[in-house]
Amino acid sequence: MTISHFASDDLLLRYAAGRLSAAPSLVMACHLSMSEESRGRLDVLESLGGALLEEQPLATIAPDLFDRTLARLQDAAPTVALPRYDHQRLGMGVDLPEPLRRCAIDRWRWMGPGMHFARIEMPEDPAVNLVLLRIGAGRTMPEHGHSGQELTLVLKGSFHDESGRYGVGDIAEEDDDTDHQPVVDDSGECICLASINGPMRPHGWIARMIQPLIGL
Ligand code: ZN
């Protein structure tokens, strides 16, 4: 696995600061599990943030704050074991990143010739579509824009669009300023994990007709 498209510093900082909602956070957690470089960059950014905090004047805190915090943690509900899925029934032929194995994934649904998607349950983030996209070899996605942030992480195969070529572990960041038309490479199908904030904005009339049916 040779990763060439890493998470941007802006994205890493928002992830580290807890400013991403649950769905894009999951995409980031999966990317970080696949990319040593992005993990290293995140460490650097967190160290810089820590150094900046150390330069701030010290605040006065209650002397028993630490003991009270520990007591509250001990009173908290016992940790619930998270479920773990193997997702064999989806027949993807790849090992999924560990964070994705903690999620329930619905069945494949048709979204166009040679194209399917499967919804990933993320009830705590209802404004974002979190999906697996499965696009056949050589297929061209409809050209589209976005009404918010779109993060796409390649899990299998590869695709290219106006901004480059993306293989396994690569992450693509799109926002509401960008249009693109991903094309899957001829060598095999491509499976991606995507968090899509708000509806996509397809340009072609066929895709515009289909969009309300698939709800992406
Ligand atoms: Zn897109």
Coordinates of C-alpha atoms and ligand atoms in Angstrom, one line a residue:
M1 CA 0.0 0.0 0.0
T2 CA 1.6 3.3 -1.2
I3 CA -0.4 6.2 0.1
S4 CA 0.1 9.5 -1.7
H5 CA -2.9 11.6 -0.7
F6 CA -2.9 12.3 3.1
A7 CA -5.3 14.2 5.3
S8 CA -4.6 18.0 5.2
D9 CA -3.3 19.8 8.3
D10 CA -6.7 21.6 8.5
L11 CA -8.5 18.2 8.6
L12 CA -6.1 16.7 11.1
L13 CA -6.4 19.7 13.4
R14 CA -10.2 19.7 13.3
Y15 CA -10.1 15.9 14.0
A16 CA -7.7 16.3 16.9
A17 CA -9.8 19.2 18.4
G18 CA -13.0 17.1 18.2
R19 CA -14.5 19.5 15.7
L20 CA -15.5 16.9 13.1
S21 CA -18.8 15.2 13.5
A22 CA -19.1 11.4 14.0
A23 CA -19.2 10.4 10.3
P24 CA -16.1 12.3 9.0
S25 CA -14.3 11.4 12.3
L26 CA -14.8 7.7 11.4
V27 CA -13.4 8.3 7.9
M28 CA -10.4 10.0 9.5
A29 CA -9.9 7.2 12.1
C30 CA -9.8 4.7 9.3
H31 CA -7.4 6.8 7.2
L32 CA -5.1 7.2 10.3
S33 CA -5.2 3.4 10.9
M34 CA -3.9 3.0 7.3
S35 CA -1.4 5.8 7.1
E36 CA 1.7 6.0 9.4
E37 CA 2.6 9.4 7.8
S38 CA -0.8 10.9 8.8
R39 CA -0.4 9.5 12.3
G40 CA 3.0 11.1 12.5
R41 CA 1.8 14.4 11.2
L42 CA -1.1 14.3 13.8
D43 CA 1.5 13.8 16.5
V44 CA 3.5 16.8 15.3
L45 CA 0.4 19.0 15.2
E46 CA -0.7 17.9 18.7
S47 CA 2.8 18.6 20.1
L48 CA 2.6 22.1 18.6
G49 CA -0.8 22.6 20.1
G50 CA 0.6 21.5 23.5
A51 CA 3.5 23.9 23.2
L52 CA 1.2 26.8 22.5
L53 CA -0.9 25.9 25.5
E54 CA 2.2 25.8 27.7
E55 CA 2.9 29.4 26.8
Q56 CA -0.5 30.5 28.1
P57 CA -0.6 32.0 31.6
L58 CA -1.5 29.5 34.3
A59 CA -5.0 29.5 35.6
T60 CA -5.9 28.9 39.2
I61 CA -7.7 25.6 39.8
A62 CA -9.2 24.1 43.0
P63 CA -6.6 21.9 44.8
D64 CA -9.0 18.9 44.9
L65 CA -9.9 19.1 41.2
F66 CA -7.8 16.0 40.3
D67 CA -9.3 13.8 43.0
R68 CA -12.8 14.9 42.2
T69 CA -12.3 14.1 38.5
L70 CA -10.9 10.6 39.3
A71 CA -13.9 10.0 41.6
R72 CA -16.3 11.0 38.8
L73 CA -14.6 8.7 36.3
Q74 CA -14.8 5.8 38.8
D75 CA -18.5 6.5 39.3
A76 CA -19.1 6.4 35.5
A77 CA -21.0 3.5 34.0
P78 CA -18.8 0.4 33.2
T79 CA -17.4 0.3 29.7
V80 CA -19.7 -1.5 27.3
A81 CA -17.9 -3.9 24.9
L82 CA -18.4 -2.5 21.4
P83 CA -19.8 -4.9 18.8
R84 CA -17.5 -6.1 16.1
Y85 CA -18.6 -7.2 12.6
D86 CA -16.7 -9.1 10.0
H87 CA -19.0 -7.9 7.1
Q88 CA -18.2 -11.1 5.1
R89 CA -21.8 -11.0 3.6
L90 CA -20.9 -7.8 1.8
G91 CA -18.3 -9.8 -0.2
M92 CA -15.7 -7.0 -0.6
G93 CA -12.6 -9.2 -0.6
V94 CA -10.6 -6.8 1.6
D95 CA -9.8 -6.4 5.3
L96 CA -11.7 -3.4 6.6
P97 CA -10.0 -0.9 8.8
E98 CA -10.6 -1.7 12.5
P99 CA -12.8 1.4 13.2
L100 CA -15.2 0.3 10.4
R101 CA -15.6 -3.1 11.9
R102 CA -17.3 -1.5 14.9
C103 CA -20.1 -0.2 12.6
A104 CA -23.2 -1.9 11.3
I105 CA -23.4 -1.7 7.5
D106 CA -26.6 -2.2 5.5
R107 CA -26.9 -4.2 2.3
W108 CA -25.6 -3.0 -1.1
R109 CA -28.1 -0.9 -3.0
W110 CA -28.1 0.0 -6.7
M111 CA -27.2 3.6 -7.6
G112 CA -26.4 3.3 -11.3
P113 CA -25.0 0.8 -13.8
G114 CA -22.1 -1.0 -12.1
M115 CA -22.4 1.2 -9.1
H116 CA -23.7 0.3 -5.6
F117 CA -23.7 1.9 -2.2
A118 CA -24.3 0.6 1.4
R119 CA -25.3 2.8 4.3
I120 CA -23.3 2.7 7.5
E121 CA -25.3 3.2 10.6
M122 CA -24.3 6.5 12.3
P123 CA -27.5 7.7 14.1
E124 CA -25.5 10.3 16.1
D125 CA -24.7 12.2 12.8
P126 CA -28.0 12.3 10.8
A127 CA -26.9 15.3 8.6
V128 CA -24.2 13.3 7.0
N129 CA -24.5 10.3 4.6
L130 CA -21.9 7.8 5.6
V131 CA -21.6 5.1 2.9
L132 CA -19.5 2.5 1.2
L133 CA -19.4 3.1 -2.5
R134 CA -18.7 0.2 -4.8
I135 CA -17.9 1.2 -8.4
G136 CA -17.0 -1.3 -11.2
A137 CA -13.8 -1.3 -13.1
G138 CA -13.6 1.5 -15.7
R139 CA -16.9 3.1 -14.6
T140 CA -17.3 6.8 -14.6
M141 CA -19.3 8.5 -11.8
P142 CA -21.6 11.3 -12.8
E143 CA -20.0 14.7 -12.6
H144 CA -21.1 16.4 -9.4
G145 CA -20.5 19.1 -6.9
H146 CA -21.2 19.1 -3.2
S147 CA -23.3 21.0 -0.7
G148 CA -20.8 20.4 2.1
Q149 CA -17.7 18.5 2.9
E150 CA -17.1 15.1 1.2
L151 CA -14.3 12.8 2.5
T152 CA -13.5 9.7 0.5
L153 CA -11.1 7.0 1.6
V154 CA -10.1 4.3 -0.8
L155 CA -10.4 0.7 0.7
K156 CA -9.9 -1.3 -2.5
G157 CA -8.8 -0.5 -6.1
S158 CA -8.2 3.0 -7.3
F159 CA -9.9 5.9 -9.1
H160 CA -8.8 9.2 -10.6
D161 CA -10.5 12.6 -11.0
E162 CA -9.5 16.2 -11.7
S163 CA -7.2 16.4 -8.6
G164 CA -5.2 13.2 -9.1
R165 CA -5.2 9.4 -8.7
Y166 CA -6.3 7.8 -5.5
G167 CA -5.3 4.3 -4.3
V168 CA -5.8 2.2 -1.2
G169 CA -5.4 4.4 2.0
D170 CA -5.6 7.7 0.1
I171 CA -8.1 10.3 1.3
A172 CA -9.8 12.8 -1.0
E173 CA -11.3 16.0 0.5
E174 CA -13.9 17.9 -1.5
D175 CA -16.0 20.9 -0.4
D176 CA -18.8 22.9 -1.8
D177 CA -16.5 24.8 -4.1
T178 CA -15.3 21.8 -6.0
D179 CA -16.8 19.7 -8.8
H180 CA -15.4 16.4 -9.9
Q181 CA -16.0 13.3 -11.9
P182 CA -14.3 10.2 -10.4
V183 CA -13.3 7.5 -12.9
V184 CA -12.4 4.0 -11.6
D185 CA -9.3 2.5 -13.0
D186 CA -9.6 -0.4 -15.4
S187 CA -7.6 -2.8 -13.2
G188 CA -10.6 -3.6 -10.9
E189 CA -13.5 -2.4 -8.9
C190 CA -13.1 0.4 -6.4
I191 CA -14.6 0.4 -2.9
C192 CA -14.5 3.6 -0.9
L193 CA -15.7 4.8 2.5
A194 CA -17.3 8.3 2.1
S195 CA -18.9 10.8 4.4
I196 CA -21.0 13.2 2.4
N197 CA -22.3 16.3 4.2
G198 CA -25.6 17.3 2.6
P199 CA -26.8 16.1 -0.9
M200 CA -24.4 15.7 -3.8
R201 CA -25.2 18.1 -6.7
P202 CA -25.1 16.0 -9.9
H203 CA -24.8 18.0 -13.2
G204 CA -26.3 15.4 -15.6
W205 CA -30.0 15.1 -16.0
I206 CA -30.0 11.3 -15.6
A207 CA -28.1 11.5 -12.3
R208 CA -30.4 14.3 -11.2
M209 CA -33.4 12.1 -11.9
I210 CA -31.9 9.1 -10.0
Q211 CA -30.6 11.1 -7.0
P212 CA -34.0 11.4 -5.1
L213 CA -34.4 7.6 -5.4
I214 CA -31.0 6.8 -3.8
G215 CA -31.0 9.7 -1.4
L216 CA -27.4 10.7 -1.6
Ligands
ZN1 ZN -17.8 14.0 -4.9

